[in-house]
C-alpha positions as a LaTeX table, in Angstrom:
\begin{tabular}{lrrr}
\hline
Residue & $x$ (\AA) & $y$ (\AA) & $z$ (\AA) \\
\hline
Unk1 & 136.51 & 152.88 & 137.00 \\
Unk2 & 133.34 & 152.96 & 135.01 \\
Unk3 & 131.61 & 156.06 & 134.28 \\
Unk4 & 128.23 & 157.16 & 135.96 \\
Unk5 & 125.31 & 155.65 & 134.60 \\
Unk6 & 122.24 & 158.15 & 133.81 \\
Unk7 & 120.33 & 156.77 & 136.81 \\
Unk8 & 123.10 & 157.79 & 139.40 \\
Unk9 & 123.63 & 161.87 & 137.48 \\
Unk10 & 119.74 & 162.37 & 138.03 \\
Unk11 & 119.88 & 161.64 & 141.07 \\
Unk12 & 122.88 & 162.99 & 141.97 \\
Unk13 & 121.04 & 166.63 & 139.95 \\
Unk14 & 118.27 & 165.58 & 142.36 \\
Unk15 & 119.57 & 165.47 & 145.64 \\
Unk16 & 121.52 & 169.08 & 144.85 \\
Unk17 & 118.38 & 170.49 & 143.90 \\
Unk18 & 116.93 & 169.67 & 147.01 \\
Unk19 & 119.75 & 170.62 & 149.42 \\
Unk20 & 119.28 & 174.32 & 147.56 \\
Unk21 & 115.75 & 174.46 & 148.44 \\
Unk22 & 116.64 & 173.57 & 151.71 \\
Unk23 & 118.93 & 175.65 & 152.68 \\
Unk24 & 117.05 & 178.47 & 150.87 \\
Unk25 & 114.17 & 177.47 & 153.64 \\
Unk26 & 116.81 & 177.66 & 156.29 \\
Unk27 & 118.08 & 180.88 & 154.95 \\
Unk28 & 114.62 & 182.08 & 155.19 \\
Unk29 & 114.15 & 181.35 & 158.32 \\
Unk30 & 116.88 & 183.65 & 159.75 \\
Unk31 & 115.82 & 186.72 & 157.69 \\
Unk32 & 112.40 & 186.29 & 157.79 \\
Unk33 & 111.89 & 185.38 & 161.53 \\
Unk34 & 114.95 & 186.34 & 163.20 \\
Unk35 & 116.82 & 189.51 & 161.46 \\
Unk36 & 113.52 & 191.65 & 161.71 \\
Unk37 & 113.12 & 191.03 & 165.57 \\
Unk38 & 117.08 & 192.13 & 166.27 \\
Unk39 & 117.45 & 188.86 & 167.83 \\
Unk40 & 120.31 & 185.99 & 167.48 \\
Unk41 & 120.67 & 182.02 & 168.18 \\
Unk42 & 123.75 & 179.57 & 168.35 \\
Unk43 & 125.53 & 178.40 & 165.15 \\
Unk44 & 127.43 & 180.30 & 162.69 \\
Unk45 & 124.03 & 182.10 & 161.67 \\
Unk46 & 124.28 & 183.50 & 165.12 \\
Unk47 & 127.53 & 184.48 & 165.04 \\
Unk48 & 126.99 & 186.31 & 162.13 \\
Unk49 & 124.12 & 188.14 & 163.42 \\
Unk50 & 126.38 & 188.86 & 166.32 \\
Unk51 & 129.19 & 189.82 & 164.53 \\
Unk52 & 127.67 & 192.10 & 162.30 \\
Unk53 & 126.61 & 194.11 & 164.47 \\
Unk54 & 129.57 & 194.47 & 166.64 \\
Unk55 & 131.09 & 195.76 & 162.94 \\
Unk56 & 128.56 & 198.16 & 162.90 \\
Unk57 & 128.67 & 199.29 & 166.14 \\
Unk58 & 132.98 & 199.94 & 165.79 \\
Unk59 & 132.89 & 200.78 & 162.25 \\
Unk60 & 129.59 & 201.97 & 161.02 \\
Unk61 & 130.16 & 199.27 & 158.10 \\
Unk62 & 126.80 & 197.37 & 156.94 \\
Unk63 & 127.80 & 194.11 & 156.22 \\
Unk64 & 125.31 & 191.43 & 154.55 \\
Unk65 & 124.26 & 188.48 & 157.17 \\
Unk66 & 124.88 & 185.81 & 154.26 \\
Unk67 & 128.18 & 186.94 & 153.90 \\
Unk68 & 129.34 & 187.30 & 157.13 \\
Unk69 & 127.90 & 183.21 & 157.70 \\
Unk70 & 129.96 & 182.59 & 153.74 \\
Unk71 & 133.30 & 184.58 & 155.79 \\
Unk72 & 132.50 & 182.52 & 158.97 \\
Unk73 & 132.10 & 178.75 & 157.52 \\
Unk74 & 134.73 & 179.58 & 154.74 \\
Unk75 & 137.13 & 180.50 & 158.00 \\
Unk76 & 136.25 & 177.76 & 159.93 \\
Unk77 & 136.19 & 175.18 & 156.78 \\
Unk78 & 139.81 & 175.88 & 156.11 \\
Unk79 & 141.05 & 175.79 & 160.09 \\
Unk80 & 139.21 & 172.49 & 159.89 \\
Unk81 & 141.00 & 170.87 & 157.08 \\
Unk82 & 144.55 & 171.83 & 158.21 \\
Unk83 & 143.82 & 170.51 & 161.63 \\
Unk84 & 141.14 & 167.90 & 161.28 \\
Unk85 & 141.63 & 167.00 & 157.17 \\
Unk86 & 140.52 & 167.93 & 154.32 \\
Unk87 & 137.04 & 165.65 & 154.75 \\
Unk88 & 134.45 & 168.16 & 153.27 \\
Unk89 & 132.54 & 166.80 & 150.40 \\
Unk90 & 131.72 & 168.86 & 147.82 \\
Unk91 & 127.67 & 168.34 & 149.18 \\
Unk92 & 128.99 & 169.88 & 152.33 \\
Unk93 & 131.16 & 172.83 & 150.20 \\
Unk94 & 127.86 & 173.20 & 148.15 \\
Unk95 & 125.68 & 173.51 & 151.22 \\
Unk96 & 127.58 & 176.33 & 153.23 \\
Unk97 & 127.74 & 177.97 & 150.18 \\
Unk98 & 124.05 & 177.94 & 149.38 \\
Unk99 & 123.28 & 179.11 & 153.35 \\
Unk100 & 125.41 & 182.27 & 152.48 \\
Unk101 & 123.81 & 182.80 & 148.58 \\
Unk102 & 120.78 & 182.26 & 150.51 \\
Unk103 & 120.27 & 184.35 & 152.71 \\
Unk104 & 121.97 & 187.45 & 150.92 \\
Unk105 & 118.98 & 186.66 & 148.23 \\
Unk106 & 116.50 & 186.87 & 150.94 \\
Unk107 & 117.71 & 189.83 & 152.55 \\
Unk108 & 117.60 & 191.66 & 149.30 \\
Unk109 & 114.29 & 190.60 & 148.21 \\
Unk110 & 112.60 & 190.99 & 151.63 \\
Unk111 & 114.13 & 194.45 & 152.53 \\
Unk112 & 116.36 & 196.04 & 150.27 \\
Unk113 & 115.11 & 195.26 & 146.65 \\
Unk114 & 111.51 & 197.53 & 147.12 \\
Unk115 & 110.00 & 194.81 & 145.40 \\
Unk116 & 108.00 & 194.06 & 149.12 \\
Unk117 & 107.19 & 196.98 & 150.96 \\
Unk118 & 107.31 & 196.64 & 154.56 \\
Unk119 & 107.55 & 192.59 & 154.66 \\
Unk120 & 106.70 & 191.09 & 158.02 \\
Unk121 & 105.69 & 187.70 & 159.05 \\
Unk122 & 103.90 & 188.88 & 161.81 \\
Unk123 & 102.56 & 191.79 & 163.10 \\
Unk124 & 105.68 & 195.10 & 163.75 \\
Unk125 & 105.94 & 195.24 & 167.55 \\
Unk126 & 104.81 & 191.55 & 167.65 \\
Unk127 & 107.01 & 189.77 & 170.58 \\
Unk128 & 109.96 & 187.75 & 169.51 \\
Unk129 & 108.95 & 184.50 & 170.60 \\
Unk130 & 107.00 & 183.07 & 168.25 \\
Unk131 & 109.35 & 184.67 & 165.09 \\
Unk132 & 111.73 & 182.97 & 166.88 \\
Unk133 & 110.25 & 179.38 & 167.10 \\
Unk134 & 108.67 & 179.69 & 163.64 \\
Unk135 & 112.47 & 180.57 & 162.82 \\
Unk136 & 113.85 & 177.41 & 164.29 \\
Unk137 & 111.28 & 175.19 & 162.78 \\
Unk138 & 112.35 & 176.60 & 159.03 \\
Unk139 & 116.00 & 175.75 & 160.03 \\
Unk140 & 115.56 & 172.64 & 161.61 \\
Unk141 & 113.70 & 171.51 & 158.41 \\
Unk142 & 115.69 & 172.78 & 155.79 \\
Unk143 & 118.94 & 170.71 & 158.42 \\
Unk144 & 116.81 & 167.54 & 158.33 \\
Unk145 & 116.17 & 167.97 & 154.78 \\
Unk146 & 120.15 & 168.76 & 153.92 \\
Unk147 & 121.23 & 165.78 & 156.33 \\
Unk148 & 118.91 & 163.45 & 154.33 \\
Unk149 & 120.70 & 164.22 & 151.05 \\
Unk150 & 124.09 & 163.65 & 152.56 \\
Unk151 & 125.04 & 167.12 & 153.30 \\
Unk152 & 125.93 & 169.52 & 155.91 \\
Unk153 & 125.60 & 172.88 & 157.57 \\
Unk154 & 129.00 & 173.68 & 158.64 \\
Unk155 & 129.41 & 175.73 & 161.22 \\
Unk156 & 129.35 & 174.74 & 164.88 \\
Unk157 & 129.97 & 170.98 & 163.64 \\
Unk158 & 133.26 & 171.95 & 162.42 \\
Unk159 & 134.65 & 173.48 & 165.92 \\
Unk160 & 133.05 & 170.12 & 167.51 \\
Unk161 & 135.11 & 168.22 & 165.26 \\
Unk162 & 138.30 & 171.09 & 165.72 \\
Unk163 & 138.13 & 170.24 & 169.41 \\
Unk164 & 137.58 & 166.65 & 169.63 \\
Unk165 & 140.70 & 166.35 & 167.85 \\
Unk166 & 142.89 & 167.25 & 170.93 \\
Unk167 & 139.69 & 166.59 & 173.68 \\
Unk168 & 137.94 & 163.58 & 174.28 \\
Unk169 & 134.70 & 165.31 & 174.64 \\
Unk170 & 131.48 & 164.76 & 174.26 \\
Unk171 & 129.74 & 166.19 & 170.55 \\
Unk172 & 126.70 & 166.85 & 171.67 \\
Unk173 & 128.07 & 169.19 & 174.58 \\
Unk174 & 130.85 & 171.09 & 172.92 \\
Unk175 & 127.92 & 172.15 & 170.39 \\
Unk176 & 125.54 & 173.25 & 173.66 \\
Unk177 & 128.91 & 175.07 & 174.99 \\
Unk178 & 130.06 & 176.69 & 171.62 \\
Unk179 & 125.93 & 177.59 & 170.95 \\
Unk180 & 126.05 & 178.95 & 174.55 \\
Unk181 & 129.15 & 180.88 & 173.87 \\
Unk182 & 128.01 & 182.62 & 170.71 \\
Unk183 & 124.12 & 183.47 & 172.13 \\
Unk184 & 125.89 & 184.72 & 175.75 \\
Unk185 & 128.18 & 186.91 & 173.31 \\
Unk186 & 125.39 & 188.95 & 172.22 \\
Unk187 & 125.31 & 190.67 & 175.46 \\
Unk188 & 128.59 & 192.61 & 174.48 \\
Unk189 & 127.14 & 194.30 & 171.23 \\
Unk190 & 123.77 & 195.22 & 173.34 \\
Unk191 & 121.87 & 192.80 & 172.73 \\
Unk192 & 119.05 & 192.64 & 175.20 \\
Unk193 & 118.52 & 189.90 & 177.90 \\
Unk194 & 115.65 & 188.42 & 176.73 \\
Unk195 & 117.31 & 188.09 & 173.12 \\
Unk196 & 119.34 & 185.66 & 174.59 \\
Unk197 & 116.48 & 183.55 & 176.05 \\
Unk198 & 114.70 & 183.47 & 172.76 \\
Unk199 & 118.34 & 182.57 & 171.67 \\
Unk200 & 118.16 & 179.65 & 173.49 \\
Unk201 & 114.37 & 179.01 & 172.70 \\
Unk202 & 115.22 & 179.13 & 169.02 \\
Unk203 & 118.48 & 176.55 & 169.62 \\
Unk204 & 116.02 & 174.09 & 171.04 \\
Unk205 & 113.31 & 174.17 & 168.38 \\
Unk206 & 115.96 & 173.95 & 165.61 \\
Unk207 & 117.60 & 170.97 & 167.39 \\
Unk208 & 114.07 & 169.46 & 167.88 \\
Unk209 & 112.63 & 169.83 & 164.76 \\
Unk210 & 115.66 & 168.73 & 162.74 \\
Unk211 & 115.87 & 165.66 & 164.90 \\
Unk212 & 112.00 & 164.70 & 164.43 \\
Unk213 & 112.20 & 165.04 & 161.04 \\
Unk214 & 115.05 & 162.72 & 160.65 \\
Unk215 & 114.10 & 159.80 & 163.16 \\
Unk216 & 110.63 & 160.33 & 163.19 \\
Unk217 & 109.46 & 158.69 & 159.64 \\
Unk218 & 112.55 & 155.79 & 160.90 \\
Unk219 & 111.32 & 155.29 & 165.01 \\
Unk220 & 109.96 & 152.12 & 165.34 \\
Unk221 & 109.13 & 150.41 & 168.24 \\
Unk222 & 110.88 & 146.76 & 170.04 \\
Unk223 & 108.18 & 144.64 & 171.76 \\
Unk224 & 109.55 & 142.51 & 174.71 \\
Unk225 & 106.53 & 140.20 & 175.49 \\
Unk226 & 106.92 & 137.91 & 178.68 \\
Unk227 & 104.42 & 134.96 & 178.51 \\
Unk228 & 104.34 & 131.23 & 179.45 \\
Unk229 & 102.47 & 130.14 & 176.47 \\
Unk230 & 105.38 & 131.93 & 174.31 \\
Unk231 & 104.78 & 129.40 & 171.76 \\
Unk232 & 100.99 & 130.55 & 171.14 \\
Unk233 & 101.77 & 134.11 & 171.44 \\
Unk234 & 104.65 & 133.90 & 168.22 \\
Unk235 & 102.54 & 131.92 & 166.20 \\
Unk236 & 99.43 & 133.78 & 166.65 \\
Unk237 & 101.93 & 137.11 & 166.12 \\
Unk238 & 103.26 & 135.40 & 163.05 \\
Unk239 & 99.60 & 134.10 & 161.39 \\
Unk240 & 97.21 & 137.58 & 162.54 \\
Unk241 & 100.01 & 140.07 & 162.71 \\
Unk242 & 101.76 & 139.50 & 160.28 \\
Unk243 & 104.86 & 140.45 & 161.79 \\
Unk244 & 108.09 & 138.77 & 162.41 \\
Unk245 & 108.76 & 137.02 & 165.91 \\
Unk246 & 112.18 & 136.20 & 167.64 \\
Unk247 & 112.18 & 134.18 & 170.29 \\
Unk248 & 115.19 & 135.10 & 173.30 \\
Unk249 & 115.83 & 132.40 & 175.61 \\
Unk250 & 115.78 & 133.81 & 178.92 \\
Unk251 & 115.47 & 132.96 & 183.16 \\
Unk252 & 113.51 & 134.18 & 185.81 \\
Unk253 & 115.73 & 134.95 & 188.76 \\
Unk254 & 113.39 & 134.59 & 191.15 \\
Unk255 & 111.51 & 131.67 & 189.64 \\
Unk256 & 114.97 & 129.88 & 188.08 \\
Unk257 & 112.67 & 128.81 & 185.38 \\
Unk258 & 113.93 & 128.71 & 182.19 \\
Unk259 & 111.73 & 130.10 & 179.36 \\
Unk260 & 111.53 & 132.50 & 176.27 \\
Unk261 & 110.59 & 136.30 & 175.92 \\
Unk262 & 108.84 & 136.54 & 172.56 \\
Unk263 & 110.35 & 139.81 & 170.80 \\
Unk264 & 108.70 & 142.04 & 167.94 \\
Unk265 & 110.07 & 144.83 & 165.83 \\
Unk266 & 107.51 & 147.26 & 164.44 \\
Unk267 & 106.54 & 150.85 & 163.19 \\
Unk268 & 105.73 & 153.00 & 165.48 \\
Unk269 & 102.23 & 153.48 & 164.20 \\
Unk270 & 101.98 & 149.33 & 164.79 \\
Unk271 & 102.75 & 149.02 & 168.08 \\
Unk272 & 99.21 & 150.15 & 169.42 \\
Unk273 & 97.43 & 146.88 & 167.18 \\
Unk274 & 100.34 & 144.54 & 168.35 \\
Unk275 & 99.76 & 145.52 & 171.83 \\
Unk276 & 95.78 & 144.87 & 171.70 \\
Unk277 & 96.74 & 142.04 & 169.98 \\
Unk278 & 98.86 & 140.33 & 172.50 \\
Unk279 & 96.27 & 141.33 & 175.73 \\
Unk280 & 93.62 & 139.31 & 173.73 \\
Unk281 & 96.09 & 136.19 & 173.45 \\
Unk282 & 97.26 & 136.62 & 177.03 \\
Unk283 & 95.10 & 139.54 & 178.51 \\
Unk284 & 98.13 & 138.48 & 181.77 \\
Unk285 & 101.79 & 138.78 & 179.79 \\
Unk286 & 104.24 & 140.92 & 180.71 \\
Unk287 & 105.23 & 143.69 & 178.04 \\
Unk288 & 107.95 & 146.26 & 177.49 \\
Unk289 & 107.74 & 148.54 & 174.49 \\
Unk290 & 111.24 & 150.47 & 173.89 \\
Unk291 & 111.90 & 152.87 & 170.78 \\
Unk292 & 113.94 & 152.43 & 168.08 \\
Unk293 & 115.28 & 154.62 & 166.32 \\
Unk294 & 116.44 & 152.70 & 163.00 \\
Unk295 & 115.44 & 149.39 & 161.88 \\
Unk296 & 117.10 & 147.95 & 158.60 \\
Unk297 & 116.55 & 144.76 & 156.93 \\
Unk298 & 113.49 & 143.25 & 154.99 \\
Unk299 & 110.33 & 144.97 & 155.58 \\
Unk300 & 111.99 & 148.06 & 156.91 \\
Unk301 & 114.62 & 150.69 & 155.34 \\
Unk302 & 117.32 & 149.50 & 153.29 \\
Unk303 & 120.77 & 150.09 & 154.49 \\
Unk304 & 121.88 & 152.00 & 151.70 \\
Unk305 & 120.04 & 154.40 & 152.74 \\
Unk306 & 122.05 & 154.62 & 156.55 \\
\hline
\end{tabular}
């Protein structure tokens, strides 16, 4: 096997570096925003929160957020591998690690260090919600920003995979019930009520944000033009545009005449010009415009970077 070339260790140094600093921005999102405002979310960050303060409630014991999530992920990480496998790249080891680092660093410097006196984001007696959604928005970037470089959070992914081993359910839902779980759970260590609708307030903003960052530079958009003059339409596509045509052969049902739709695949910021475009060629053709949320292939994103 050859040996890595100096191209592939930079960037391998490279893509580390910038899982830390996002996880450090995720880290900071749950001790800036969310640890001040004695409020919780879903995930193992969450649970921590949760967790902690049942331990302090039963034992009087302080115990440090970051290390509770490190305990958590380290817990579930190793029930993982002897049921699922032992699958966890060292990106993923390195990233759960850096959430727990991370957020013990900004707990200390924020609160317990004396180096900042009296740090808050906003205002003291400020209401939750908006800590809460600028919370999610840190997390869901530093996510989107981990996921890019081929890592992973942990957490709440591992019990999805834990249980899909014996269930045939769906991933997306068994992270909605597990998240539910873990916010409802706060109720038992007194957490208020309304924590547990900023809970959920915070799940969705993390969940949204991560998943606009990571489609939304990729969406593009899959033009379905109906015309009779299909011919016209692709080459005056192919010559103004500049974009690439496919022609589908196709049959009006109610017609029974045989034709072909004219199909374009753009960016999203495109589709707007293609569609003035096409109304000036045949101001009367049908269109459909449906989003997409990858395109690969020339004049769009390689694969190797699926």
């Amino acid at each position: 096997m050859k040996g890595l070339t100096v191209k592939q260790v930079l960037i391998a140094i490279k893509e580390y570096i910038v899982m830390f600093l996002a996880m450090m921005l995720y880290a900071f999102g749950w001790i800036a925003c969310v640890l001040p405002y004695d409020c919780t979310s879903g995930g193992a960050g969450g649970f921590a929160l949760v967790t902690t303060k049942a331990i302090k409630l039963l034992f009087d014991i302080d115990i440090q957020v970051g290390t509770m999530v490190f305990v958590v992920n380290g817990i579930l990480m190793i029930i993982g591998g002897l049921i699922v496998g032992w699958n966890f790249g060292p990106k993923t080891v390195f990233s759960v690690a850096m959430i727990g680092l991370g957020m013990n660093f900004w707990q200390w410097l924020l609160y317990d260090s004396g180096y900042i006196q009296n740090f808050h984001i906003f205002p003291e007696g400020q209401d939750p919600l908006l800590p809460m959604v600028l919370g999610g928005i840190f997390a869901g970037m530093g996510i989107a920003i981990c996921f890019s470089q081929g890592g992973t959070t942990g957490g709440t992914d591992i019990v999805a995979l834990i249980i899909q081993k014996f269930r045939n359910v769906n991933y997306g839902r068994i992270l909605i019930c597990t998240d539910a779980c873990i916010i409802g759970s706060a109720l038992f260590v007194g957490y208020d009520f309304s924590v547990i609708i900023y809970g959920f307030i915070m799940t969705v903003v993390v969940g949204y944000t991560a998943d606009a960052l990571m489609s939304g530079n990729k969406q593009s958009r899959q033009i379905l033009i109906v015309t009779p003059d299909y011919n016209k339409m692709a080459d005056a596509i192919t010559n103004e545009m500049h974009r690439g045509v496919t022609m589908i052969d196709a049959q009006g049902w109610y017609t029974k005449k045989s034709g072909k739709i004219v199909m374009v695949v753009c960016r999203k910021f495109e589709a707007p010009l293609i569609l003035r475009f096409v109304k000036t060629v045949d101001p009367d053709a049908f269109i459909t415009v449906g989003s997409v949320m990858g395109a690969y292939g020339k004049g769009f994103d390689a694969l190797n970077k699926v």
